[in-house]
CSV table of C-alpha atoms in Angstrom, one decimal:
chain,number,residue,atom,x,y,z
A,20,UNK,CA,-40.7,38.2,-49.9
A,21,UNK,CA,-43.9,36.7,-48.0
A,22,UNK,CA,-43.0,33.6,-48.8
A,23,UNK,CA,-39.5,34.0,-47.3
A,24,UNK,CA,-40.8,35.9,-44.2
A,25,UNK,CA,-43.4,33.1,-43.5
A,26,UNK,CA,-40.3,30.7,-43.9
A,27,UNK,CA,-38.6,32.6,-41.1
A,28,UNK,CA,-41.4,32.5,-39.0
A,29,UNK,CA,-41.6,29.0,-39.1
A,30,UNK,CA,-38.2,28.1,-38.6
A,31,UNK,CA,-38.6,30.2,-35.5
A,32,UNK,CA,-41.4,28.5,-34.2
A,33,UNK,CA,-40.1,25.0,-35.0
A,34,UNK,CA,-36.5,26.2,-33.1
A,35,UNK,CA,-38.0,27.2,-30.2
A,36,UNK,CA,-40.7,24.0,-29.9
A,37,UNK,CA,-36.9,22.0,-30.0
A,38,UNK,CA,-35.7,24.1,-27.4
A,39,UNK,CA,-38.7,23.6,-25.2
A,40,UNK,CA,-38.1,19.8,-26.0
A,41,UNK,CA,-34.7,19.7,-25.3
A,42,UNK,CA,-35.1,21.5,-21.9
A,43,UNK,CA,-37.6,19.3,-20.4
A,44,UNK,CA,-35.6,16.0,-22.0
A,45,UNK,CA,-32.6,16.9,-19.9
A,46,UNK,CA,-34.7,18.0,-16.9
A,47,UNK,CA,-36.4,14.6,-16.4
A,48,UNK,CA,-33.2,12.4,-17.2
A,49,UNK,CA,-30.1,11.3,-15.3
A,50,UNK,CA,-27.1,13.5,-16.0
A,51,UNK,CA,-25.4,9.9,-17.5
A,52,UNK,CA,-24.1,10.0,-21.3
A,53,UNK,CA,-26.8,8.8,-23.3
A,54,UNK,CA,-26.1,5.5,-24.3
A,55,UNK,CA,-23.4,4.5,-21.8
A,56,UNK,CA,-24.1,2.9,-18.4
A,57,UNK,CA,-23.4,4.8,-15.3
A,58,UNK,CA,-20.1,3.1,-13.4
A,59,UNK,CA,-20.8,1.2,-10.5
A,60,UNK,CA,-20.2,3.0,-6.6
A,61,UNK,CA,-16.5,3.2,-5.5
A,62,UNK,CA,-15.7,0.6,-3.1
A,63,UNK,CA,-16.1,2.0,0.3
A,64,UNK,CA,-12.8,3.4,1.7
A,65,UNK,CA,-12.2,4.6,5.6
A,66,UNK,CA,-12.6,8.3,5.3
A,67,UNK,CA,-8.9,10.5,5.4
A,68,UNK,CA,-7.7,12.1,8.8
A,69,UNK,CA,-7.9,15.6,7.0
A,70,UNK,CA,-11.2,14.6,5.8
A,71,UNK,CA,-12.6,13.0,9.4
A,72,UNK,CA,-11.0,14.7,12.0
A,73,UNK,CA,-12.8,17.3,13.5
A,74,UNK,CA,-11.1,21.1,14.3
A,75,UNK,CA,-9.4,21.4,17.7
A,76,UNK,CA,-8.0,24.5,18.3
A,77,UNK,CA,-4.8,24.7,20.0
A,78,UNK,CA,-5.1,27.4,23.1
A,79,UNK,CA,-4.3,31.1,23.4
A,80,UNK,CA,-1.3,31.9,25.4
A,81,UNK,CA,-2.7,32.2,29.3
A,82,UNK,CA,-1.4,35.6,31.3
A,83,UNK,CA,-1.2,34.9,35.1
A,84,UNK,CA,-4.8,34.6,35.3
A,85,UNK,CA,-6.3,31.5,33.4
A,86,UNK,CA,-8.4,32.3,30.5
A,87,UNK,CA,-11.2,30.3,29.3
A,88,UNK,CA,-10.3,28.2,26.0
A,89,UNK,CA,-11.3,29.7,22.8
A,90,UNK,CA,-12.6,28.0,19.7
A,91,UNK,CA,-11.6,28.6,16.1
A,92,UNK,CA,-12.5,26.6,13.7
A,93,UNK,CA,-9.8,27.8,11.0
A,94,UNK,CA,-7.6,26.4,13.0
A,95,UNK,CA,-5.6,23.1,11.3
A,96,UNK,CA,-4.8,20.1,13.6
A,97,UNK,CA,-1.5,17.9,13.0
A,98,UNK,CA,-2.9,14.8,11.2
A,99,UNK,CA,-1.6,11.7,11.4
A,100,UNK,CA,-0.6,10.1,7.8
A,101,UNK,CA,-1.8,7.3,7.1
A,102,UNK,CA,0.4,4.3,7.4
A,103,UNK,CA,-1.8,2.5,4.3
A,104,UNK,CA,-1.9,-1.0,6.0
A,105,UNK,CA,-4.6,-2.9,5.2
A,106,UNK,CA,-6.4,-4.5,8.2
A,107,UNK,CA,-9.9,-6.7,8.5
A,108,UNK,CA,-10.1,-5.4,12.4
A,109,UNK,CA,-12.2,-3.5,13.6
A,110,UNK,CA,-9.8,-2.7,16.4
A,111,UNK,CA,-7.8,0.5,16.8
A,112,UNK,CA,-4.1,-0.8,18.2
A,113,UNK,CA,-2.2,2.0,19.1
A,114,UNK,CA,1.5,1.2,19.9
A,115,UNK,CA,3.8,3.4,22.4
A,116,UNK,CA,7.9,3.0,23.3
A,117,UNK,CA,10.0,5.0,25.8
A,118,UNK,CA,13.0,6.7,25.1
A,119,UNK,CA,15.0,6.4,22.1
A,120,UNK,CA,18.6,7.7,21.4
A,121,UNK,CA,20.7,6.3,18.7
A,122,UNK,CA,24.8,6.0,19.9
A,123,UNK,CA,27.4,6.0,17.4
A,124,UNK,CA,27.4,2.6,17.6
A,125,UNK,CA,23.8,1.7,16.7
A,126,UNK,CA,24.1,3.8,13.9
A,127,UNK,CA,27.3,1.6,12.7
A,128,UNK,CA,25.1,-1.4,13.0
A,129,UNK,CA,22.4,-0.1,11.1
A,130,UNK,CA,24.8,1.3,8.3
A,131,UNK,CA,26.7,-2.2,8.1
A,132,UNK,CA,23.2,-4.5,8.5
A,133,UNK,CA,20.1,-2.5,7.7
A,134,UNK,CA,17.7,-2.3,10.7
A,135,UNK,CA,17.2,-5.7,11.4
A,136,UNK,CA,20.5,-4.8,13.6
A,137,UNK,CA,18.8,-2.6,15.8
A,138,UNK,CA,15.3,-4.8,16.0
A,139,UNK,CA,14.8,-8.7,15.3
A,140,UNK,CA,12.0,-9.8,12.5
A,141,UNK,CA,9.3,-9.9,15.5
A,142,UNK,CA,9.8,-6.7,16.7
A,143,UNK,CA,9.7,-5.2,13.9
A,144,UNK,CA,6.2,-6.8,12.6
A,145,UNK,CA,4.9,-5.9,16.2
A,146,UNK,CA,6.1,-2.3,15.3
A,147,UNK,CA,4.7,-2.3,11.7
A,148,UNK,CA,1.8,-3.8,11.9
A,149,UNK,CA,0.3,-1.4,14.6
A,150,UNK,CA,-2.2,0.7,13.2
A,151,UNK,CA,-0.3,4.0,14.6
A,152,UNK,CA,3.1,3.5,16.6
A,153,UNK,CA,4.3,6.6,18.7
A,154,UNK,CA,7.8,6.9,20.8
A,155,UNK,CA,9.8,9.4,22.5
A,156,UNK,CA,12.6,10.8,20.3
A,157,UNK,CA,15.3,12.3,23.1
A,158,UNK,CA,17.5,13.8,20.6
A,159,UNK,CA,17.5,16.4,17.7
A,160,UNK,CA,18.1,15.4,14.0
A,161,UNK,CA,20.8,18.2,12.9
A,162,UNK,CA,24.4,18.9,12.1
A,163,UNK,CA,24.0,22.2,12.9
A,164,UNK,CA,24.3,24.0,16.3
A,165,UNK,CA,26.5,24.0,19.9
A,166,UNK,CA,26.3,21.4,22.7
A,167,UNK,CA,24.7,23.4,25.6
A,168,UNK,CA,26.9,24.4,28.0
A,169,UNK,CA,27.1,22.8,31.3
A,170,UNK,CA,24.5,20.4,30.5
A,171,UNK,CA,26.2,16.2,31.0
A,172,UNK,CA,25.0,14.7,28.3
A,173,UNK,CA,23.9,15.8,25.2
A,174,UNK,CA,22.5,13.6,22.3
A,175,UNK,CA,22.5,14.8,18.2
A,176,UNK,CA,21.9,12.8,14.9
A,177,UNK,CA,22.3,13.0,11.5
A,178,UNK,CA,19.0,13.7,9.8
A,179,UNK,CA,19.8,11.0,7.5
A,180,UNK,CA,19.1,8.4,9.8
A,181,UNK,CA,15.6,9.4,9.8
A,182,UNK,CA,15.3,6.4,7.6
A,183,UNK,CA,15.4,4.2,10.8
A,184,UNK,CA,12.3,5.6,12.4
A,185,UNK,CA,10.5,4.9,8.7
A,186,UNK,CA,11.7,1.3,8.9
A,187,UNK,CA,10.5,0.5,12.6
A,188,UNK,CA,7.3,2.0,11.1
A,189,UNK,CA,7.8,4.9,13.5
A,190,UNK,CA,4.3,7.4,12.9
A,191,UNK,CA,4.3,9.8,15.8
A,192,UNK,CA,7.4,11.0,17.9
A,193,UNK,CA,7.1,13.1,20.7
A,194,UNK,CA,9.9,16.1,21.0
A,195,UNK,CA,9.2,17.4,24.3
A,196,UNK,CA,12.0,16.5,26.5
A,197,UNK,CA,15.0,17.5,28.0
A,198,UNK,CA,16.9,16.9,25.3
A,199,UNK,CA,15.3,18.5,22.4
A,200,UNK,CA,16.9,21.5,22.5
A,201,UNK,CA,20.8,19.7,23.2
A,202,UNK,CA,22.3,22.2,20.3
A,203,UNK,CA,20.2,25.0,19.9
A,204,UNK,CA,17.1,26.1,18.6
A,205,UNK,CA,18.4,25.7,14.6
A,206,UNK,CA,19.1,22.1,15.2
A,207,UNK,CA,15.6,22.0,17.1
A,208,UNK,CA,14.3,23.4,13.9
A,209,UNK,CA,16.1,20.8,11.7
A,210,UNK,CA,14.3,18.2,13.9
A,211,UNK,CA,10.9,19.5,13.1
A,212,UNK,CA,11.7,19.7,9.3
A,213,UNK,CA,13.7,16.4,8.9
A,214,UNK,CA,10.3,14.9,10.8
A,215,UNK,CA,7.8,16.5,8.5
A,216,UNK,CA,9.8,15.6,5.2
A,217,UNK,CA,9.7,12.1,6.2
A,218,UNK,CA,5.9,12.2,6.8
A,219,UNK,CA,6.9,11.4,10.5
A,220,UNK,CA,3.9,13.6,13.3
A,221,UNK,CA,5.9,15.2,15.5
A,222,UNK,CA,3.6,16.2,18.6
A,223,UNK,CA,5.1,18.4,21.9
A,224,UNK,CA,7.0,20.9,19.9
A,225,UNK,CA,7.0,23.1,17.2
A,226,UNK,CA,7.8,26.5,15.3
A,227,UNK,CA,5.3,28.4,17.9
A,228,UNK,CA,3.0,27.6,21.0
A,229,UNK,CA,0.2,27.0,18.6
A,230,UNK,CA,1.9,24.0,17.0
A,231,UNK,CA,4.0,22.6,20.1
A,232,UNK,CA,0.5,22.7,22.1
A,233,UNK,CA,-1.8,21.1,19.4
A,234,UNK,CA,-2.5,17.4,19.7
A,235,UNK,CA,-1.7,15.0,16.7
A,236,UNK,CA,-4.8,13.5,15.4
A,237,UNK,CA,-6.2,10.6,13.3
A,238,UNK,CA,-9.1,8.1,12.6
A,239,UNK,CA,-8.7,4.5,13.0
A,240,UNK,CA,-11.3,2.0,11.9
A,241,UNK,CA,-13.7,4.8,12.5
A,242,UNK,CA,-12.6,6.0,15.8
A,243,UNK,CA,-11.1,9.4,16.3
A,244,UNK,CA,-7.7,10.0,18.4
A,245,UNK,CA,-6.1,13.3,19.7
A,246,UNK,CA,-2.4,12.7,21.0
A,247,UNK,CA,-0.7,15.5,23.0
A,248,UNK,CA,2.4,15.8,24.4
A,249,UNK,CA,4.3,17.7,26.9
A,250,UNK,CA,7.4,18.0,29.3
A,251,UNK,CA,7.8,18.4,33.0
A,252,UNK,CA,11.4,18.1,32.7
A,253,UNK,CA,13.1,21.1,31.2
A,254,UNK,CA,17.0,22.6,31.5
A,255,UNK,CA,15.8,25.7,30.7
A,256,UNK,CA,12.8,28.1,30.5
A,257,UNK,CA,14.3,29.4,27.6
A,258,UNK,CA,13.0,25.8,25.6
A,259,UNK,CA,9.4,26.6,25.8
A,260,UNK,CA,7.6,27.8,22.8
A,261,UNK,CA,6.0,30.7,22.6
A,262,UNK,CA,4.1,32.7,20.2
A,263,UNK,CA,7.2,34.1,18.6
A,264,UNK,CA,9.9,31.4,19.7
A,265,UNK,CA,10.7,27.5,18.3
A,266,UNK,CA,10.3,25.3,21.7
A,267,UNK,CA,8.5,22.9,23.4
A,268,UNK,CA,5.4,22.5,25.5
A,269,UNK,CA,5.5,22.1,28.9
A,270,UNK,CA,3.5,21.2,31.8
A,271,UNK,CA,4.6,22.2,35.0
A,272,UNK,CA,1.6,24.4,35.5
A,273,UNK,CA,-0.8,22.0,33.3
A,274,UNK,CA,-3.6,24.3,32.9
A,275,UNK,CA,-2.7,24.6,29.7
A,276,UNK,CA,-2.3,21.1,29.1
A,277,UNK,CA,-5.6,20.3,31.1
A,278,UNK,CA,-7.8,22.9,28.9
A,279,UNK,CA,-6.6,21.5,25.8
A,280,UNK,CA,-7.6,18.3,27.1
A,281,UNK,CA,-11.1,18.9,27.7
A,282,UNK,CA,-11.5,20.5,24.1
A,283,UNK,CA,-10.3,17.7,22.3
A,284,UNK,CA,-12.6,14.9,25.0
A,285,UNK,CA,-15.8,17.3,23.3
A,286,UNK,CA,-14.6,16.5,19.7
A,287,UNK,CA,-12.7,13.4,19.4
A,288,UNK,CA,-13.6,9.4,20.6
A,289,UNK,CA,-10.4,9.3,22.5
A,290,UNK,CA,-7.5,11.7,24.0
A,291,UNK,CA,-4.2,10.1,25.3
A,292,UNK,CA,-1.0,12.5,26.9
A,293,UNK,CA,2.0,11.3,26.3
A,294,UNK,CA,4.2,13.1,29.1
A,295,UNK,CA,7.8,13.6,29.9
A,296,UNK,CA,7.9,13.6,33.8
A,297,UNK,CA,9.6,11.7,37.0
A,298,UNK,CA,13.4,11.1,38.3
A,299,UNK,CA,15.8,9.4,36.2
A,300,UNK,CA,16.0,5.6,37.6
A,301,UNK,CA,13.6,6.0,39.9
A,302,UNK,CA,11.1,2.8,39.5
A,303,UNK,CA,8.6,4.8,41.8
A,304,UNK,CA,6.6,7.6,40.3
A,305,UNK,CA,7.3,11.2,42.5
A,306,UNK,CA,3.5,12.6,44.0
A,307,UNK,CA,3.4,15.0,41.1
A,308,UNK,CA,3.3,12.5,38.5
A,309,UNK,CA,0.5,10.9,40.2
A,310,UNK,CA,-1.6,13.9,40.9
A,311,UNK,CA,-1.0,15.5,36.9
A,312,UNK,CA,-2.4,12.6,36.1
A,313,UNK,CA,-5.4,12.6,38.2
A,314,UNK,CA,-5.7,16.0,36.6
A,315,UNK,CA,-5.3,15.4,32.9
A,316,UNK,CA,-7.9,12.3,33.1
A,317,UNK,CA,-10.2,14.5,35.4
A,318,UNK,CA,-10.2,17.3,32.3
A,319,UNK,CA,-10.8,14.3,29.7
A,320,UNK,CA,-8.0,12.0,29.1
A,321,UNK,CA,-8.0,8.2,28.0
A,322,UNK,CA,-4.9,7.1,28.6
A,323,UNK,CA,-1.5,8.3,30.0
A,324,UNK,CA,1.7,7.3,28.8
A,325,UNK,CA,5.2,8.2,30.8
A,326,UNK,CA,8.4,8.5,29.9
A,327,UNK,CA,11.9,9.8,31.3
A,328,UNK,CA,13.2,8.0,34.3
A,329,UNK,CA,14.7,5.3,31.5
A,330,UNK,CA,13.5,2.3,33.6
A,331,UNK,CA,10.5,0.5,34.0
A,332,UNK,CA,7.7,2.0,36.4
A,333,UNK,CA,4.8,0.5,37.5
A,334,UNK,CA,1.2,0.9,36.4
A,335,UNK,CA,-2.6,2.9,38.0
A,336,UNK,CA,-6.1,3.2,37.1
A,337,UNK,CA,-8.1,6.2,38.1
A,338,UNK,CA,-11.7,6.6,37.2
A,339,UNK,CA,-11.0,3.3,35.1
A,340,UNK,CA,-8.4,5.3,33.1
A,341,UNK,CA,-4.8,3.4,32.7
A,342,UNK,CA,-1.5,5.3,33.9
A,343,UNK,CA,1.5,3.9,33.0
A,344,UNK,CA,4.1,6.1,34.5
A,345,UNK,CA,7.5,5.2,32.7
A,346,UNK,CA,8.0,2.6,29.6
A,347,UNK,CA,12.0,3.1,30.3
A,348,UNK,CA,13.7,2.9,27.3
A,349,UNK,CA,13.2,1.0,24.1
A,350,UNK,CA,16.7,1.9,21.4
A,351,UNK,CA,18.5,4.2,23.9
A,352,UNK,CA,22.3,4.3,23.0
A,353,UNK,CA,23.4,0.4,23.8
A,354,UNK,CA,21.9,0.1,26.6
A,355,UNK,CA,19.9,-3.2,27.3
A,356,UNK,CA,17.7,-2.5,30.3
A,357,UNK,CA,14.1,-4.5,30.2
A,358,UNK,CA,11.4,-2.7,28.6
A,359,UNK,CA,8.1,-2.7,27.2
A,360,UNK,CA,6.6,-2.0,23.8
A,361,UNK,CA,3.1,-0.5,25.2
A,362,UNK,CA,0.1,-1.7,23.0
A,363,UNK,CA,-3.6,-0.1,23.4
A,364,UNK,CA,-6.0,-1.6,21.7
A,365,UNK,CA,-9.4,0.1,21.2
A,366,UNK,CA,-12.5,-2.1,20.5
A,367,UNK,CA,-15.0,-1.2,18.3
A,368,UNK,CA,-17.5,-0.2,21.6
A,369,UNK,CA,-14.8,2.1,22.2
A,370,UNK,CA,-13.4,0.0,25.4
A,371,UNK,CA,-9.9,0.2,25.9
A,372,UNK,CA,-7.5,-3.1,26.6
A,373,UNK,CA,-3.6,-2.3,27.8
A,374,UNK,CA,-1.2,-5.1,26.9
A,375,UNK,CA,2.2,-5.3,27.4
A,376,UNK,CA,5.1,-6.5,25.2
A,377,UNK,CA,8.3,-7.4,27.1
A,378,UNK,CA,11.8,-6.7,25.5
A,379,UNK,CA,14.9,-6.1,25.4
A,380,UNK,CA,18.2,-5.6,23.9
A,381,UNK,CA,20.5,-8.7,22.8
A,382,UNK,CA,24.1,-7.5,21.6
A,383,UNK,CA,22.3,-4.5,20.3
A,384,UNK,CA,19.0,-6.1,18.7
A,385,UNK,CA,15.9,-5.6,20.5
A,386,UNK,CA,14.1,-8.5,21.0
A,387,UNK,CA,11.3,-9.9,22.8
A,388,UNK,CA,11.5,-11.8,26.5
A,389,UNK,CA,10.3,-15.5,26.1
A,390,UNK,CA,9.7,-15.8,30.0
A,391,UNK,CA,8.7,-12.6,31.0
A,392,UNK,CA,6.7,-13.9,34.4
A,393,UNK,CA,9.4,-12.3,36.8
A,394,UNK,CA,9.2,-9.6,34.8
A,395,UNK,CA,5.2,-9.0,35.1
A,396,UNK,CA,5.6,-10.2,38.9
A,397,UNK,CA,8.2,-7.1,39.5
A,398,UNK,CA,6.1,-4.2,37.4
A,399,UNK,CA,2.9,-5.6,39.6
A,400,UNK,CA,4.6,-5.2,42.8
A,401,UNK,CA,5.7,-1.6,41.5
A,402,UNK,CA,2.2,-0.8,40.8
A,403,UNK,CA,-0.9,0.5,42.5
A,404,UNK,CA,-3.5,-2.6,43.1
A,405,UNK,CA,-2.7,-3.3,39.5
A,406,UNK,CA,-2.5,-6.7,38.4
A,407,UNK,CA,0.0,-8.2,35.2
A,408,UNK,CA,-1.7,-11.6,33.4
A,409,UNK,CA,0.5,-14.0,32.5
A,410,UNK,CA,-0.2,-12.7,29.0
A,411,UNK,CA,0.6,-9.2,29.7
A,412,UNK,CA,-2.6,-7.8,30.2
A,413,UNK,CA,-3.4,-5.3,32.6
A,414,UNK,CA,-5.7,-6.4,35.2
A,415,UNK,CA,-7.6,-2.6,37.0
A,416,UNK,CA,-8.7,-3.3,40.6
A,417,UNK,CA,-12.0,-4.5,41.1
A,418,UNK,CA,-14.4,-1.4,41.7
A,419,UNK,CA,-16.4,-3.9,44.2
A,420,UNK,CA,-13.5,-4.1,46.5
């Protein structure tokens, strides 16, 4: 009985001397399986939007008297998917087009000859290519819903031909305009749905104000974007959102706007408003449009882009920030006006370079302008001591002068 008690005793002793052992073998090693070696580091990859992008919050509703923007971090951004193209840049090229409505005709084309009946080969790289390409979508995709009454024209799609926008490589669409809202808040609603489910940003509207006032943002080649988007132009007050109610968001009193603005410039490398604003073919931007400008770069902004007036207007720098007032329209119905296919390109240093791509439609197919110079000549006398290069560059004013 000793003899089996002292055995015990030792096979205690020797059981905890190989637990000690154990303990301080794996304390001193690299959590590896022994015998294997490790795997080598993952090749670097650019960090995802959700990832990256930093919190804005969208703003509180404002009573008559302004409120001060609050911050909550909980709050989710719209982030941009990634469009997975592989590029050696180091350059951010963001594209932006004006208006684009598809007529029963374009939609005919497209059904008989795939897309390259709507845009030639070039365009379409142009379009693709472009790290993120935005454009104004003046229509809802529905079936659902009534024309508004006494309004002249009013535009609807079939959701289905949401496949066009993936094909031009369409990533952001701005809804707020006058025509959102054509049939009715359920076809509105079928616009924000048939967007999402075809991994399309939709930026300007939404389900509340929280979404329709929140900026669309991404990273691109380490540099962070916030795109918002708002309307001056507006049948109704009934299309607004608010915290209960589907609509847009709207900037006739751009406090709103202008607050949201200065959040984002605290958080993100670069903010750019894309804005529905000025009189339909008017080449000449109205005082307003100049001075909500003024306003949105004062509070932050990058660059402003224009739409509405469906023609061409001309082109400002304030404070070294571009203004480019109207980009007319790009696929809207058949017609075939001049326009521009807007691209920003954003250098590593963060310097911003505006160049324009000249177009338009031949029998139906956009194409690019092989001689644009009478062009360039016309949008320069439109503009404000802004010059066109031959190459479509914007040329600012000299600061000297």
């Amino acid at each position: 009985m000793k003899t089996f008690a002292k055995g015990i005793g030792i096979g205690l002793a020797l059981g905890i001397v190989l637990v000690l052992a154990w303990f301080l073998w794996n304390t001193n090693l690299p959590k590896s399986t022994p015998g294997q070696t490790p795997p080598p580091p993952k090749e670097a990859q650019e960090p995802s939007d959700e990832q990256n992008s930093p919190k804005t919050p969208p703003l509180e509703e404002l009573s008559s008297e302004e409120k001060e923007p609050t911050t909550n971090p909980d709050t989710e951004q719209t982030p941009i998917p990634d469009n997975e193209q592989p590029s050696d840049s180091s350059e951010a090229v963001l594209a932006f087009a004006g208006d684009v409505m598809f007529s029963e005709q374009s939609v005919a084309a497209y059904d008989k000859n795939g897309v390259l009946a709507l845009a030639d080969a070039d365009m379409l790289s142009l379009m693709q290519e472009a790290d993120l390409f935005m454009i104004n979508e003046e229509f809802p995709f529905s079936l659902r819903g009534e024309a508004m009454e006494d309004k002249q024209y009013t535009f609807r799609t079939d959701p289905k031909y949401v496949s066009i926008f993936q094909e031009l490589g369409v990533d952001l669409v701005t809804v707020a305009n006058n025509h959102a809202l054509d049939f009715g808040r359920d076809a509105f609603c079928d616009t924000l749905d048939t967007l999402k489910d075809a991994d399309i940003t939709c930026v300007g509207g939404g389900y509340n104000f929280t979404e329709a006032s929140a900026p669309a943002v991404s990273t691109v080649h380490g540099q962070s974007f916030a795109i918002f988007a708002a309307t001056r132009v507006s049948p109704s007050y009934d299309w607004y959102a608010t915290d209960s109610q589907p609509g847009l968001f709207q900037t006739y009193d751009p406090a709103r706007l202008n607050a949201a603005i200065a959040e984002a410039d605290a958080l993100y490398d670069h903010v750019i408003v894309f804005v529905h604003w000025g009189i339909e073919r008017n080449e000449t931007p109205e005082d307003y449009q100049r001075s909500l400008a003024r306003g949105y770069i004062d509070a932050g902004a990058d660059l402003i882009v224009g739409c509405h007036p469906h023609v061409l207007q001309g082109f400002e720098y304030y404070k070294g920030v571009p203004i480019l007032y109207s980009l007319g329209n790009y696929l809207f119905g058949n017609r075939s006006d001049d326009t521009l296919l807007l691209l920003a390109v954003f250098s590593e240093d963060g310097s911003l370079a505006v160049r324009l791509h000249p177009c338009r439609r031949e029998n139906g197919v956009l194409t690019s302008i092989q001689d644009p110079g009478s062009l360039y000549q016309h949008l320069t006398d439109l503009s404000f001591d802004v010059q066109v290069s031959p190459e479509g560059l914007l040329i600012p004013p000299d600061p000297s002068e």
